[in-house]
Coordinates of C-alpha atoms and ligand atoms in Angstrom, one line a residue:
X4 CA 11.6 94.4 -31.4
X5 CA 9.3 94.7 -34.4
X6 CA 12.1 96.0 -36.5
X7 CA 14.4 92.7 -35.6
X8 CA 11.0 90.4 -36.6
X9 CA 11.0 92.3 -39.9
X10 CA 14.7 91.7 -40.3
X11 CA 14.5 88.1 -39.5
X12 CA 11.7 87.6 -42.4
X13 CA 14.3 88.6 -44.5
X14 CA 15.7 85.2 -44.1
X15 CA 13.9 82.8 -46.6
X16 CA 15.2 79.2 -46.6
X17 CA 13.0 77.9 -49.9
X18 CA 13.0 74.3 -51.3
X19 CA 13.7 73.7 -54.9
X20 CA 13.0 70.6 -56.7
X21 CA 16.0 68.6 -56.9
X22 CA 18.4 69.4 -59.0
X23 CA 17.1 72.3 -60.3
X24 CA 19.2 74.8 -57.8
X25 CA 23.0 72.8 -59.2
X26 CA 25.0 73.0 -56.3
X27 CA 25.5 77.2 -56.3
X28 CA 24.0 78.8 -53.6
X29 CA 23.5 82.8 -53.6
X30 CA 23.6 84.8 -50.0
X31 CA 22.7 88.6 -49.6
X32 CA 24.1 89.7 -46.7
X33 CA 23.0 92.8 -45.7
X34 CA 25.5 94.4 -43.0
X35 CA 23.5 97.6 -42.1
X36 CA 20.5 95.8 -40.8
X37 CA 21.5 95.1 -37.3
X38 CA 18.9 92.3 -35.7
X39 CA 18.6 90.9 -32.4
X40 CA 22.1 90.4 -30.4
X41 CA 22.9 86.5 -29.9
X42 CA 23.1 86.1 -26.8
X43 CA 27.0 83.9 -25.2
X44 CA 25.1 82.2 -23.4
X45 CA 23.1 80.2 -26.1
X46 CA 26.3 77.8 -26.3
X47 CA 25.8 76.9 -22.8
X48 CA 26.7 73.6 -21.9
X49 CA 25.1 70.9 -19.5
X50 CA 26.8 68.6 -17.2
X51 CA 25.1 66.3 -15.7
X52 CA 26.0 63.3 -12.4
X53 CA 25.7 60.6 -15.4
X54 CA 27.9 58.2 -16.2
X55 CA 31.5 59.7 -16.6
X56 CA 30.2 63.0 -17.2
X57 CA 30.9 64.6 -14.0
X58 CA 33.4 61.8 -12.4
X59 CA 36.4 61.3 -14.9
X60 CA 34.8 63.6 -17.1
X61 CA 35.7 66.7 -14.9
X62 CA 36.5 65.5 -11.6
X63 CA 40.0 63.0 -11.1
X64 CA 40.5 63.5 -7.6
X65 CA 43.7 65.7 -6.5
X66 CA 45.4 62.4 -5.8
X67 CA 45.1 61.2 -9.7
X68 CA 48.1 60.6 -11.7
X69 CA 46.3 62.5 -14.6
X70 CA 47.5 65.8 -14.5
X71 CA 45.0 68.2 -12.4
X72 CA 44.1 71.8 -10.5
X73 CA 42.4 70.7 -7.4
X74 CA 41.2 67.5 -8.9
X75 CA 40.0 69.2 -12.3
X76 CA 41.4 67.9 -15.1
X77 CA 43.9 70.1 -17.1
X78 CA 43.5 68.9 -20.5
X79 CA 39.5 68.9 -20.2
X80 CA 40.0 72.7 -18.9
X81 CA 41.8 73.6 -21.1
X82 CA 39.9 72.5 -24.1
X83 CA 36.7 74.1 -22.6
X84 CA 38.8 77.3 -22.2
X85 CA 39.1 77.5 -25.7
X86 CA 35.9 77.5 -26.9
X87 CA 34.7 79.9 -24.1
X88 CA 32.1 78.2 -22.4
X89 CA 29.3 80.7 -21.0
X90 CA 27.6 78.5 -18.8
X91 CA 27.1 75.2 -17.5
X92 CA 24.1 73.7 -15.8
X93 CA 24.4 71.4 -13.0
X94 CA 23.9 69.2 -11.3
X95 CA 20.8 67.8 -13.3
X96 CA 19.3 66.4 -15.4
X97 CA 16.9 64.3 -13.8
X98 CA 19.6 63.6 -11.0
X99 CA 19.1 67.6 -9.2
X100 CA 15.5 66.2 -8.4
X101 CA 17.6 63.7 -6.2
X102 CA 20.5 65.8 -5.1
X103 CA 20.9 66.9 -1.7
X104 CA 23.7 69.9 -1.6
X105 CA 24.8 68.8 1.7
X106 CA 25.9 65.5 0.9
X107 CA 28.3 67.3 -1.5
X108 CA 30.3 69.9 0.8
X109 CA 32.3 69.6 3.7
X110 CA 34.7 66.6 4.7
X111 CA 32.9 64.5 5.2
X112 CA 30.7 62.9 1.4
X113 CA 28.5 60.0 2.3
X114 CA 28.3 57.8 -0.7
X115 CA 24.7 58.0 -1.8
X116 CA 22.8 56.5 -4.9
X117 CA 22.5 57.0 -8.6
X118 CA 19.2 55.4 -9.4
X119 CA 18.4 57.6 -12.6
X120 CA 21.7 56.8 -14.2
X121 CA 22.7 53.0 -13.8
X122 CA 22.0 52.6 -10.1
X123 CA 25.2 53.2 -9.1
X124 CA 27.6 54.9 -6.0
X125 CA 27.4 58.5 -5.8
X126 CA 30.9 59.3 -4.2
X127 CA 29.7 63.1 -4.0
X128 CA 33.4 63.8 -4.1
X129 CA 32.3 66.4 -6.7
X130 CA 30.3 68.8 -4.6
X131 CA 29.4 72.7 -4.8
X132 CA 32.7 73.8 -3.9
X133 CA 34.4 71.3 -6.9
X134 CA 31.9 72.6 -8.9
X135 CA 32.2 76.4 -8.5
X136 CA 36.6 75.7 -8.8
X137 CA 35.6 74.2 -12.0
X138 CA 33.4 77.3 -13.3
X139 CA 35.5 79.7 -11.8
X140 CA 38.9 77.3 -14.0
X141 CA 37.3 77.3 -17.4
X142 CA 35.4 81.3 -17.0
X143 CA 31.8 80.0 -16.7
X144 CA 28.6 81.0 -15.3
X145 CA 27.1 78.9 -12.6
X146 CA 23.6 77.4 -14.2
X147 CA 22.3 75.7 -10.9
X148 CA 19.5 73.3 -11.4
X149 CA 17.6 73.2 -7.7
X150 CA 15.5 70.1 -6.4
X151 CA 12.2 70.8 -6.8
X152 CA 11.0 66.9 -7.5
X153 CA 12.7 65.1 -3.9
X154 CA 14.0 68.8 -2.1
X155 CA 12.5 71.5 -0.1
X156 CA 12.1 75.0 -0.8
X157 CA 14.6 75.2 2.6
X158 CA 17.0 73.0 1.1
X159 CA 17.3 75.1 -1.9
X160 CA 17.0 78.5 -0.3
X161 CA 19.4 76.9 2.3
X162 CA 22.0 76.2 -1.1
X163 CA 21.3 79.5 -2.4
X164 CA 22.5 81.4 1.3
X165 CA 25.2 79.0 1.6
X166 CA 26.7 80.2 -1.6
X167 CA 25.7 83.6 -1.8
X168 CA 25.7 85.6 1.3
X169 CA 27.7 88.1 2.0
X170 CA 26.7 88.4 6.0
X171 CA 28.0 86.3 9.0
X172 CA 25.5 83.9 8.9
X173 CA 25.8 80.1 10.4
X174 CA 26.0 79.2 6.5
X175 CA 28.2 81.7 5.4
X176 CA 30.4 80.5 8.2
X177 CA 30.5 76.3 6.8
X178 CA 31.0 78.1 3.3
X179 CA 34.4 79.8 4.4
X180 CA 35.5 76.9 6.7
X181 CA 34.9 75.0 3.6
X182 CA 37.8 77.0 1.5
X183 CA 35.6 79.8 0.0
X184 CA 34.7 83.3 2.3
X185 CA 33.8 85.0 -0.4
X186 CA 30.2 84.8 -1.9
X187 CA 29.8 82.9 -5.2
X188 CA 28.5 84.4 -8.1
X189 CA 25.1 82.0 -9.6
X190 CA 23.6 83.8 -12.6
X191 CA 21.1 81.6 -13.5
X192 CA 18.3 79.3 -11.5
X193 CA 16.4 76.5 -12.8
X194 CA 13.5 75.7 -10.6
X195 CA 13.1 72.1 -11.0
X196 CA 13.7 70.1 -14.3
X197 CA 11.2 68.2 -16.3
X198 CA 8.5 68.0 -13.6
X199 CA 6.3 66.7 -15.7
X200 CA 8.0 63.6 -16.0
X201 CA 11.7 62.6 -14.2
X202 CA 11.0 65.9 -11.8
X203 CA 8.0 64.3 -10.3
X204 CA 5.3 63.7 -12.9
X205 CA 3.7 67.0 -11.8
X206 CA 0.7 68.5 -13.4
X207 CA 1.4 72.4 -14.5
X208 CA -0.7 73.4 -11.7
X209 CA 0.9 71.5 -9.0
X210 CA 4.2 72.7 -10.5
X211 CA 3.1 76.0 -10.4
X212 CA 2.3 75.6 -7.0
X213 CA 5.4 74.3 -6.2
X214 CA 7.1 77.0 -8.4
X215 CA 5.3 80.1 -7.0
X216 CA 7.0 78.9 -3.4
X217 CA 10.5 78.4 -5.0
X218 CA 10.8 81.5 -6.5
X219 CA 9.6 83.5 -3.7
X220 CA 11.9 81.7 -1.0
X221 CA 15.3 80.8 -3.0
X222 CA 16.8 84.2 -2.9
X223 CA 20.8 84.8 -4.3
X224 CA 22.1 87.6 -1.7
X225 CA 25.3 88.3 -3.1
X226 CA 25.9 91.7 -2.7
X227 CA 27.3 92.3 -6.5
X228 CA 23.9 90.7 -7.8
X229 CA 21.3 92.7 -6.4
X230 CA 21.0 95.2 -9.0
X231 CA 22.0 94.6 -13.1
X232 CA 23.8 91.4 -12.9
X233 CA 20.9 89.8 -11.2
X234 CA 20.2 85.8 -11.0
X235 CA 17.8 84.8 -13.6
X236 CA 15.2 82.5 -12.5
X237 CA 14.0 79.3 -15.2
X238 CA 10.9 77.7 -14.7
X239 CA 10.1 74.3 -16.3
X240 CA 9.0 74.6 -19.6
X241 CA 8.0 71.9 -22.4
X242 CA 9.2 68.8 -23.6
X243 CA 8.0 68.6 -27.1
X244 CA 4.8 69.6 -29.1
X245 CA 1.9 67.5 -28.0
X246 CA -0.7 69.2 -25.9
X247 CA 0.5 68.2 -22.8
X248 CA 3.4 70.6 -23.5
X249 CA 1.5 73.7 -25.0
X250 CA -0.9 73.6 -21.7
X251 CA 1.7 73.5 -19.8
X252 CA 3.7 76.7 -21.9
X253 CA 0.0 78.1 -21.6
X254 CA -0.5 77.2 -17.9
X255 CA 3.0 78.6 -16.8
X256 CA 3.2 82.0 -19.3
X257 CA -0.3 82.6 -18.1
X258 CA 1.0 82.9 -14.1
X259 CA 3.4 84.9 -15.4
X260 CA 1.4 87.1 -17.3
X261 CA -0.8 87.7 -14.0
X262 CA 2.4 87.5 -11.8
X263 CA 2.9 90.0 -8.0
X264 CA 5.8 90.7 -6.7
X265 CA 6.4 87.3 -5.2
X266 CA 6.3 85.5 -8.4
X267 CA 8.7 86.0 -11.2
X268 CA 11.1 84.2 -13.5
X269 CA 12.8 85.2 -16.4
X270 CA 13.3 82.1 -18.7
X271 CA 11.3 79.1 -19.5
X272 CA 13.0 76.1 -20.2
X273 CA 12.2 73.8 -23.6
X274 CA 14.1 70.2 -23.7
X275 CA 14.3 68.5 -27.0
X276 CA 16.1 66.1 -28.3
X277 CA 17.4 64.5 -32.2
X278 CA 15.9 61.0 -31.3
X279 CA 13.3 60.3 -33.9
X280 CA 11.8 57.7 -31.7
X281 CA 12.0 56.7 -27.6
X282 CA 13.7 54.4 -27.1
X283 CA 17.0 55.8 -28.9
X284 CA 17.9 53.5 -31.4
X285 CA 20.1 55.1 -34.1
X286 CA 23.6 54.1 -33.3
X287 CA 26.5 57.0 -33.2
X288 CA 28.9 54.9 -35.2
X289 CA 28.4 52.9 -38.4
X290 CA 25.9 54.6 -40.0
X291 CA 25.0 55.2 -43.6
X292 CA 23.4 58.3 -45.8
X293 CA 20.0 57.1 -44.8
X294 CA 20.3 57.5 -40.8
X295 CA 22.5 60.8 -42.0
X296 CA 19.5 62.7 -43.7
X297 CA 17.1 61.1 -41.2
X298 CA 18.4 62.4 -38.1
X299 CA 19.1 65.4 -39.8
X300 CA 15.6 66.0 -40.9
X301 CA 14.5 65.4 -37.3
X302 CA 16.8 67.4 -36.2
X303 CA 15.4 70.6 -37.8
X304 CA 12.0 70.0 -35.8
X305 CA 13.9 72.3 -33.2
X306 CA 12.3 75.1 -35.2
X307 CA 8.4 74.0 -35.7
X308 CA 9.0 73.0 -31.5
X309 CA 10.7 77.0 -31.0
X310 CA 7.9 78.9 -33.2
X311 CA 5.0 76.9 -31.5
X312 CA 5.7 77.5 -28.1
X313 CA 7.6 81.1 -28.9
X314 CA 3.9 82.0 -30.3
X315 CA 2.4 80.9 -26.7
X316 CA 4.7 82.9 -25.1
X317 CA 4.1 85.7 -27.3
X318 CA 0.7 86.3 -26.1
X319 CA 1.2 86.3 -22.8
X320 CA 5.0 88.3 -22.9
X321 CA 5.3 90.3 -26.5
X322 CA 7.9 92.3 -25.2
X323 CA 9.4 88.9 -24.6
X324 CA 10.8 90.0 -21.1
X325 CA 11.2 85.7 -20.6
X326 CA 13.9 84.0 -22.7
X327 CA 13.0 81.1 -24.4
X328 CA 15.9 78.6 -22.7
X329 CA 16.8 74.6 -24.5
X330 CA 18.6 74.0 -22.1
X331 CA 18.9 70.3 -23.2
X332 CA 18.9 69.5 -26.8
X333 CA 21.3 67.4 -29.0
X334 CA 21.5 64.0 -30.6
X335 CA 20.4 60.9 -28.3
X336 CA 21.4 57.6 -30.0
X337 CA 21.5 54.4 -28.8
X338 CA 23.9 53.2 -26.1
X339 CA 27.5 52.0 -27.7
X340 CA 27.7 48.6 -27.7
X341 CA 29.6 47.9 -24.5
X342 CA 28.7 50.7 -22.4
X343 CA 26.7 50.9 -19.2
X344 CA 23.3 51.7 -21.1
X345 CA 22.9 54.0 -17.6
X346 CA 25.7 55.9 -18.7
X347 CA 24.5 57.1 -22.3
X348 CA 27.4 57.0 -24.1
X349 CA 27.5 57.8 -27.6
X350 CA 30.3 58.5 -30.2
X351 CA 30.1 62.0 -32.4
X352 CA 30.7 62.1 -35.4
X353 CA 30.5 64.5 -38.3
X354 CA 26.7 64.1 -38.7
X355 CA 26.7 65.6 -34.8
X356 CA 28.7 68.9 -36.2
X357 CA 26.1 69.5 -39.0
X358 CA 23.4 69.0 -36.3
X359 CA 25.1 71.3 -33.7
X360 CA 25.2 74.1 -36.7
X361 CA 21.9 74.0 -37.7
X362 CA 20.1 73.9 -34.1
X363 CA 22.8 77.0 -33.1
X364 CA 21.7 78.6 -36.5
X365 CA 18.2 78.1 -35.4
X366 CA 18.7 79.7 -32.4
X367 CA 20.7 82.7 -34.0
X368 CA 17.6 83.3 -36.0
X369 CA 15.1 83.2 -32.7
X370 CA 17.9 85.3 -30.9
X371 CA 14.8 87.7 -29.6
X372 CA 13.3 84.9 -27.7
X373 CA 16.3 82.0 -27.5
X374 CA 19.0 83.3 -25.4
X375 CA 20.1 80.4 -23.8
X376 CA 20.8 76.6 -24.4
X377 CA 22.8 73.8 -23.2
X378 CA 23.6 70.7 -25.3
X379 CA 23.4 67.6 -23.6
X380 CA 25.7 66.7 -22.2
X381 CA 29.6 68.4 -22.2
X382 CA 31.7 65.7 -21.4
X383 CA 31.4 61.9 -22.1
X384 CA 27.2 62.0 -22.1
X385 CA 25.4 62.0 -25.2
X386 CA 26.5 65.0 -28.0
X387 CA 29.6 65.6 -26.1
X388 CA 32.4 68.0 -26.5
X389 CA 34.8 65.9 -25.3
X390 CA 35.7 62.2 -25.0
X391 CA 37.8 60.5 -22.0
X392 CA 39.4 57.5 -21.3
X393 CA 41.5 57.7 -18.2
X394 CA 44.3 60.1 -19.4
X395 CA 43.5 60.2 -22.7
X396 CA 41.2 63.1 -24.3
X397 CA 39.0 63.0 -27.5
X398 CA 37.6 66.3 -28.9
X399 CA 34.6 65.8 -31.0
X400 CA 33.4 67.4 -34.2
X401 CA 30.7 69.2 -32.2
X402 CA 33.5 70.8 -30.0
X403 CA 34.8 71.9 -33.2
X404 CA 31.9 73.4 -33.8
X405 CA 31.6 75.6 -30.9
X406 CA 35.2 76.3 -32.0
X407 CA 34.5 78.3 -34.8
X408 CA 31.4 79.7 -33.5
X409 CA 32.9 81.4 -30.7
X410 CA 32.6 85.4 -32.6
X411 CA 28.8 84.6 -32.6
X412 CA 28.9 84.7 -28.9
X413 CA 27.2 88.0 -27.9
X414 CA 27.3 89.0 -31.7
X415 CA 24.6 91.2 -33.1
X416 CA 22.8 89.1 -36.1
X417 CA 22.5 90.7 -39.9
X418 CA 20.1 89.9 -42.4
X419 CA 21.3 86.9 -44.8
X420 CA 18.8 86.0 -47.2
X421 CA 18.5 83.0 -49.6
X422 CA 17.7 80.2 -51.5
X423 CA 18.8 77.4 -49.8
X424 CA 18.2 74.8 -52.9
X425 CA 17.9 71.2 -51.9
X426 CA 19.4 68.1 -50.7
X427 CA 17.8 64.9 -51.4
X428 CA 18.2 61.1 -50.4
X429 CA 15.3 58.6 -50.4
X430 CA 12.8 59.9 -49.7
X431 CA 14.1 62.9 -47.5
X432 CA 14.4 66.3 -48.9
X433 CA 16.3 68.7 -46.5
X434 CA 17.7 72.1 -47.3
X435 CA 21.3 71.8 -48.9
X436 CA 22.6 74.6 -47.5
X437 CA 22.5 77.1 -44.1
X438 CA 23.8 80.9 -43.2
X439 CA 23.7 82.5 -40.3
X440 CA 25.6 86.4 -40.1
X441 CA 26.4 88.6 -37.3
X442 CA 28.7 91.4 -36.4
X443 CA 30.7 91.3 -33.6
X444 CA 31.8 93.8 -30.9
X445 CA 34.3 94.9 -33.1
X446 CA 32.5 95.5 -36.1
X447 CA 34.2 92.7 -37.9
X448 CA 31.4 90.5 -40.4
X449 CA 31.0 87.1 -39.3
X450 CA 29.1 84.2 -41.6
X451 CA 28.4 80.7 -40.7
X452 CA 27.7 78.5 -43.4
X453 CA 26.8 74.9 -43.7
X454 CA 27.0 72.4 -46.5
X455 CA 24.1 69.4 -45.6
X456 CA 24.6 67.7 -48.9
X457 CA 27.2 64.9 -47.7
X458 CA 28.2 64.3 -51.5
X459 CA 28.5 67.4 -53.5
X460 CA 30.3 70.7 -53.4
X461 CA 28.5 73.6 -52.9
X462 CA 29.2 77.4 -54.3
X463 CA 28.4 80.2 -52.2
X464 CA 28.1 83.5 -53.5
X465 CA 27.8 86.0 -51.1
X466 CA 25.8 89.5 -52.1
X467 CA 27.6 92.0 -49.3
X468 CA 25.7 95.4 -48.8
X469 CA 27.0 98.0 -46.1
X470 CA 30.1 96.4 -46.4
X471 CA 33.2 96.4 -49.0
X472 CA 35.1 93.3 -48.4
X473 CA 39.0 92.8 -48.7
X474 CA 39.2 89.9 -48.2
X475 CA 37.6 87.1 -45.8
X476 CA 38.9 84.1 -44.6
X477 CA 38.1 81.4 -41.6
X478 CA 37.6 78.0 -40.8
X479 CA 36.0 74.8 -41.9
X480 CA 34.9 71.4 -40.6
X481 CA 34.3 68.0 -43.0
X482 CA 35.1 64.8 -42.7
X483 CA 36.0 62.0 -45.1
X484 CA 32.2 60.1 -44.3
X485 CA 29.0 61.4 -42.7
X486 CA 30.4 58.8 -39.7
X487 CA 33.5 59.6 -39.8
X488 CA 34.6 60.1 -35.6
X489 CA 37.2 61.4 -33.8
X490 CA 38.6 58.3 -31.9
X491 CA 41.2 57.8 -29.0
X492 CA 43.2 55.8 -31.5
X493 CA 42.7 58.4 -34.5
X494 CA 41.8 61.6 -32.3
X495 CA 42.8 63.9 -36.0
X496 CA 40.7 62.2 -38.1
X497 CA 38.2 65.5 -38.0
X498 CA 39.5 68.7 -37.4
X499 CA 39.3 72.2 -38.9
X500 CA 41.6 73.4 -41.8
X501 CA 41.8 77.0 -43.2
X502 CA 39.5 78.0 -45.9
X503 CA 39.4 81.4 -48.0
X504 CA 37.0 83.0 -49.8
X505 CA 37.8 84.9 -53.4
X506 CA 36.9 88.8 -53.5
X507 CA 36.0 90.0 -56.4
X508 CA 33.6 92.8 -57.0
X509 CA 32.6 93.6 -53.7
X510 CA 31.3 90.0 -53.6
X511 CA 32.7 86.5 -51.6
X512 CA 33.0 83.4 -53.9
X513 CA 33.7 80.3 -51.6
X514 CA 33.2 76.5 -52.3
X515 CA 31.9 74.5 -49.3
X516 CA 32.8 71.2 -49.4
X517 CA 30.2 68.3 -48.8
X518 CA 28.9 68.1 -45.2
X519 CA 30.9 70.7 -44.0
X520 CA 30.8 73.5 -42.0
X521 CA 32.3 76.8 -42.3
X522 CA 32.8 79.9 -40.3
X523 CA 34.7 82.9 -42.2
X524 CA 35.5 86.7 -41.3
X525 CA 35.2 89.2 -43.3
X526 CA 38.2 92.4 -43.5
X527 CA 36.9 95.5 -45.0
Ligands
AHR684 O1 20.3 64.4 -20.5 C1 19.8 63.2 -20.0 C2 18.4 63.4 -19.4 O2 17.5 63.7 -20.3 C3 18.3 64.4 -18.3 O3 18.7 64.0 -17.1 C4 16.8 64.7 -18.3 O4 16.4 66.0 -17.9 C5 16.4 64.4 -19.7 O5 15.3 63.5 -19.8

């Protein structure tokens, strides 16, 4: 572990006055010094009962004249497909404090409430089983959220053996009269979400309480799961940087420091979004420079927020045996005009792509601790993927994105080191450029490169060591104006287009063009 925190000092992202660095940028990639692995399942996904997120979003109904599996929609699945979706968390959000599983399987789904997300019906049509068809559609991993805030530890542990047990039980039973004998597979638990605020407006203590009796009773008893593949258990973690949130890292790393048998968890979850200030009031279309390099400045407080409560950690779990998990993070802006404000719905435009690459960047470079996130939310909610309207389908810069960053899944990082230079607008100084590297399974060089300046060019020059390149090549995302969207009228406004790099000398020479972003291989 010490060796991958010696690798990663390598990476130095210095500021420059301005215009003193041009617009050339020099990386030294070293690809002989093999750091931590990035784990898939950092471009996780969340998916939330929230506006259209879930309903319309996901679910149709089998009976719906869009074109479905089940009452799944096609197109959605198929775009998910694509950019290999690890894991989605469900079914909250503040709403799994309020879910009751029951309501959602069988035939018979009493409409309940909504009252976090615009008051309204809750047709539970979308249930467990809808859920699971969905996971199982697009190659996920179940990320169940359990309802710590309004539940019981039964009800939960009740979920858990209805979906996982292998033996006869009265539960197993329902599950195959419901359409599934075989156990499902849940890889990951989180116990509760935000209990200090949504989840119940718990102290750490009393959520440690509640915790200790969760994680004892809500047992997965699939057979297949007992030994390596194992559900991992989150516990509530922070929600920012004030001292309310490091006592509570403190308070919770500390029980498990001193844990027994009975108690364990594996991850600790961090939510955190590119807000600047509650209530949300930057909008997601129609935006100039200014909002651009704000928002972005903001957004790269993911990685003060990641060190300060990695360093708690680290003194309670220096092998770091927990994961550090954001499993909510992207840009909130204010509701489009229009929209159920309940419903948080945002547009995305290429501002969101350069967000999304420097907070996965950021959590390439934490890979030891961060080894799992989930923008919020996937579909319709917030930084989405993906857009709907009835039949028709939007794919957002973000999702583009993920598109290219799909190698880095389960990649193993390399030291890149350098001088960023600087970007500069008002009175907003940001880094102008970012690199990230990794190697995948195959061996093949991977680099990830982003362009923050939204008006000039930037030349990389790319220093290869333990490596002779032939030639490298790849993919690369701008847009015509920092707000420039993907629209259901103009859905090709943003999309990728090839980009090469020139070889010469054992070195790469590429230009990245302004507020862009840029994934290349390299063939040796
Ligand atoms: O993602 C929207 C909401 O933000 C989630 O329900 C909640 O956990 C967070 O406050």
């Amino acid at each position: 572990m010490r060796a991958l925190l010696v690798c990663f000092a390598l990476i130095t992202v210095t500021l420059t006055a301005p215009f003193a660095a041009a617009q050339k940028v020099e990386l030294s990639v070293d690809a002989s010094k093999a750091g931590a692995k990035i784990d898939r399942n950092i471009f996780g996904q969340f998916a939330e009962h929230l506006g259209h997120g879930a309903y319309e979003g996901i679910w149709v109904g089998p009976g719906s004249p869009i074109p479905n599996t089940r009452g799944i929609r096609n197109d959605v699945v198929a775009a998910l497909k694509t950019i290999k979706v690890p894991n989605v968390r469900w079914p909250g959000g503040c709403f799994a404090d309020e879910y009751h599983w029951r309501k959602g399987v069988g035939p018979q789904r009493p409409e309940t409430l909504n009252p976090n997300w615009g008051g309204v019906i809750e047709p539970n049509t979308f249930g467990t089983h809808e859920f699971m068809d969905f996971l199982d559609q697009i190659n996920a991993e179940a990320y169940l959220s359990v309802n710590v805030g309004s539940g019981t530890p039964q009800e939960a542990a009740e979920w858990l053996e209805y979906l996982t047990t292998a033996q006869p039980t009265a539960l197993a039973k329902e599950r195959a009269a419901n359409g599934h004998p075989a156990p499902y597979r849940v890889a990951f638990l989180g116990i509760g979400n935000e209990s200090w605020d949504c989840g119940g407006n718990m102290t750490a203590d009393y959520y440690l309480s509640q915790l200790k009796i969760y994680s004892r009773f809500v047992r997965n008893f699939n057979p297949a799961q007992q030994d390596k593949q194992q559900m991992l258990k989150i516990a509530v973690g922070p929600g920012g940087g004030e001292p309310r949130f490091t006592e509570w890292t403190e308070a919770v790393m500390k029980a498990w420091q001193s844990r027994q048998w009975s108690l364990d968890f594996n991850g600790l979850s961090m939510h955190h979004y590119t807000v600047v200030r509650w209530p949300p009031a930057f909008a997601s279309v129609a935006f100039g420079e200014t909002e651009y390099s704000q928002i972005l400045k903001s957004t790269l407080e993911m990685e003060g927020l990641i060190n300060k409560h990695s360093a708690i950690m680290d003194k309670y779990d220096p092998q770091k045996k927990v994961a550090l998990v954001v499993d909510e993070w992207g840009a909130w802006y204010a509701p489009l005009p229009g929209s159920n404000p309940g419903f948080l719905v945002q547009q995305n435009s290429q501002r969101d792509a350069i967000l999304a690459a420097l907070n996965l960047n950021i959590f390439a470079r934490h890979a030891d601790r961060v080894r799992m996130a989930n923008i919020a939310q996937m579909i319709n909610v917030l930084q989405a993927m993906i857009l709907t309207d009835k039949e028709k389908m939007v794919l957002t810069p973000t999702y583009y994105v993920y598109k290219m960053y799909v190698p880095f899944q389960d990649a193993t990082s390399v030291s890149v080191s350098f001088n960023a230079g600087a970007y500069t607008h008002d009175d907003i100084t940001l880094p102008r450029a970012d690199a990230i590297a990794a190697k995948d399974k195959a061996g093949k060089l991977w680099l990830a490169l982003t362009n923050v300046d939204p008006n000039q060019p930037v030349d990389i020059e790319v220093n290869l060591t333990g490596i002779t390149p032939k030639s490298a090549a790849g993919e690369t995302l701008t847009a015509p104006k920092v707000d420039s969207v993907n629209s259901f009228e103009a859905p090709n406004a943003v999309v990728l287009k090839r980009i090469s790099a020139k070889v010469q000398g054992g070195k790469l020479a590429l230009k990245l063009e302004p507020k862009s972003v840029t994934v290349i291989s390299v063939e040796q």
